[in-house]
Amino acid sequence: MTLFLTVLHTLRYFYTASSDVPNFPEFVVVGYVDDVQIIHYDNNSRTAVPKQDWMKNITDQQFWERQTRRAMDDQQMFMNNLETLKQSFNQTGGVHVYQRISGCQWDDETGDVDGYNQYGYDGEDFISLNLTSEKWITANQQAFITKLKWDSNKAMMSQLKHYHTQYCPEWLKKYVNAGRSSLMRTDLPSIQLLQRTPSSPVTCHATGFYPRDAVMFWRKDQEKVLEGVDHGEMLPNHDGSFQMSVDLNISLIRAEDWSRYDCVFQLKGVEEDLTVTLDKSVILSNWRKSDGGVVAGAVVGGLLLLLLLLGAVSGFFLWRKRSAGFKRANTSDTSSSSASEIELGPVRSREG
């Protein structure tokens, strides 16, 4: 088994301001290095805290006090901007989310660096920074006045470019060096087949793997199956690992052909595939008992509920890491179809 050491590293900060979300802070900042969370702040705790032991080793108390003060300032600006957006769209209630993703990436093989800074509202792209042209790109007409204001602020643009192409990569290199043993690890998943009822699709569920660069699919006679297959989203686990699932519609599969189907999991850097053959005897289900006589449905129900809960939490951060931007959120209130142009507060770079 040959392990692959990632050469493209990322440092990303996610800022989320929200309204009317039950049991969720109004403002949250989380930072990630290579998909490993390193920092957390929310308006309930009002304290920025490290999420990895190695972060404590390379920072001091003054660093975290500065992080907290900066996050509290960001909180006020983000909540003000959220209210501005709601008023502009004539929205009076319901769930609304205003987000920013900011950070950089560094290729430790070529030395190339790049940065990104983008904003979204209710799951839609709003405005993003183009570092090459040093211009802000609008995703809709409501952001045009904000674009004009930010484009004309040359001092802010210079500061942002310095942060994203120099300052941020310097911190990223520092973090990668400090957390190398954790960030470079490779963890294989446990894989199970799940089924709610005899006619339900069979879910192949993998959990506990790291890094997130993985694919999973169904295969028949060594050929990938496309028809009747539904891929779930990749979700984070509480311990920093990941989980994913893929469903297979078995309604058109003859019983004698089940053994021709395999669920295949591939993790970047690991040469050997992990496979599970479609077999009734290994499926955890809601309609049959395991060999131990315990109703497996309770286990299946718990696993599926866990998936839903994790999906609700991770799905709240509405940016797809593998796509161009945000995805639409489910919101519920009365809003105008023709919003006015919006002038948002200024953009700030951050420490670390």
mmCIF file of N, CA and C in Angstrom, residues 3-9 33-34 36 54 106 108 176-177 179-187 210-211 268:
data_model
loop_
_atom_site.group_PDB
_atom_site.id
_atom_site.type_symbol
_atom_site.label_atom_id
_atom_site.label_comp_id
_atom_site.label_asym_id
_atom_site.label_seq_id
_atom_site.Cartn_x
_atom_site.Cartn_y
_atom_site.Cartn_z
ATOM 1 N N LEU A 3 1.353 5.291 0.154
ATOM 2 C CA LEU A 3 0.654 6.476 0.622
ATOM 3 C C LEU A 3 1.097 7.690 -0.179
ATOM 4 N N PHE A 4 0.157 8.575 -0.441
ATOM 5 C CA PHE A 4 0.403 9.776 -1.224
ATOM 6 C C PHE A 4 0.432 10.979 -0.286
ATOM 7 N N LEU A 5 1.504 11.763 -0.322
ATOM 8 C CA LEU A 5 1.596 12.956 0.497
ATOM 9 C C LEU A 5 1.070 14.149 -0.295
ATOM 10 N N THR A 6 0.022 14.793 0.231
ATOM 11 C CA THR A 6 -0.597 15.912 -0.448
ATOM 12 C C THR A 6 0.395 17.044 -0.636
ATOM 13 N N VAL A 7 0.404 17.657 -1.812
ATOM 14 C CA VAL A 7 1.310 18.770 -2.070
ATOM 15 C C VAL A 7 0.550 20.085 -2.158
ATOM 16 N N LEU A 8 -0.760 20.067 -2.373
ATOM 17 C CA LEU A 8 -1.548 21.292 -2.432
ATOM 18 C C LEU A 8 -2.210 21.502 -1.078
ATOM 19 N N HIS A 9 -1.772 22.523 -0.361
ATOM 20 C CA HIS A 9 -2.289 22.800 0.971
ATOM 21 C C HIS A 9 -3.184 24.033 0.943
ATOM 22 N N VAL A 33 -7.129 24.056 7.989
ATOM 23 C CA VAL A 33 -5.927 23.773 7.211
ATOM 24 C C VAL A 33 -6.086 22.378 6.630
ATOM 25 N N ASP A 34 -6.085 22.273 5.312
ATOM 26 C CA ASP A 34 -6.237 20.968 4.644
ATOM 27 C C ASP A 34 -7.418 20.184 5.226
ATOM 28 N N VAL A 36 -8.721 20.248 8.108
ATOM 29 C CA VAL A 36 -8.634 20.012 9.542
ATOM 30 C C VAL A 36 -8.919 21.333 10.261
ATOM 31 N N TRP A 54 -1.461 21.001 18.259
ATOM 32 C CA TRP A 54 -0.279 21.617 17.675
ATOM 33 C C TRP A 54 -0.457 23.111 17.437
ATOM 34 N N TRP A 106 -1.323 26.712 -1.291
ATOM 35 C CA TRP A 106 0.112 26.676 -1.551
ATOM 36 C C TRP A 106 0.495 25.282 -2.014
ATOM 37 N N ASP A 108 3.347 22.887 -2.247
ATOM 38 C CA ASP A 108 4.686 22.771 -1.651
ATOM 39 C C ASP A 108 5.690 22.089 -2.568
ATOM 40 N N VAL A 176 1.243 24.006 8.372
ATOM 41 C CA VAL A 176 1.515 22.693 7.788
ATOM 42 C C VAL A 176 2.732 22.057 8.441
ATOM 43 N N ASN A 177 3.755 22.842 8.672
ATOM 44 C CA ASN A 177 4.961 22.314 9.302
ATOM 45 C C ASN A 177 4.679 21.850 10.731
ATOM 46 N N GLY A 179 1.708 20.932 12.028
ATOM 47 C CA GLY A 179 0.730 19.853 12.118
ATOM 48 C C GLY A 179 0.951 18.743 11.121
ATOM 49 N N ARG A 180 2.174 18.617 10.607
ATOM 50 C CA ARG A 180 2.445 17.687 9.511
ATOM 51 C C ARG A 180 2.009 16.255 9.817
ATOM 52 N N SER A 181 2.287 15.772 11.019
ATOM 53 C CA SER A 181 1.967 14.378 11.335
ATOM 54 C C SER A 181 0.464 14.126 11.289
ATOM 55 N N SER A 182 -0.321 15.140 11.640
ATOM 56 C CA SER A 182 -1.775 15.001 11.607
ATOM 57 C C SER A 182 -2.327 15.250 10.213
ATOM 58 N N LEU A 183 -1.824 16.285 9.552
ATOM 59 C CA LEU A 183 -2.350 16.663 8.240
ATOM 60 C C LEU A 183 -1.979 15.662 7.158
ATOM 61 N N MET A 184 -0.859 14.967 7.316
ATOM 62 C CA MET A 184 -0.388 14.045 6.289
ATOM 63 C C MET A 184 -0.839 12.607 6.536
ATOM 64 N N ARG A 185 -1.657 12.391 7.543
ATOM 65 C CA ARG A 185 -2.042 11.019 7.867
ATOM 66 C C ARG A 185 -2.995 10.469 6.804
ATOM 67 N N THR A 186 -3.116 9.165 6.779
ATOM 68 C CA THR A 186 -4.072 8.482 5.911
ATOM 69 C C THR A 186 -4.850 7.483 6.756
ATOM 70 N N ASP A 187 -6.147 7.685 6.863
ATOM 71 C CA ASP A 187 -7.009 6.798 7.635
ATOM 72 C C ASP A 187 -8.007 6.118 6.700
ATOM 73 N N TYR A 210 -9.677 9.653 5.992
ATOM 74 C CA TYR A 210 -8.961 10.918 5.849
ATOM 75 C C TYR A 210 -7.752 10.667 4.950
ATOM 76 N N PRO A 211 -7.439 11.589 4.019
ATOM 77 C CA PRO A 211 -8.092 12.869 3.750
ATOM 78 C C PRO A 211 -9.415 12.705 3.016
ATOM 79 N N LYS A 268 -7.352 8.625 -2.171
ATOM 80 C CA LYS A 268 -6.176 9.145 -2.859
ATOM 81 C C LYS A 268 -4.905 8.766 -2.118
#
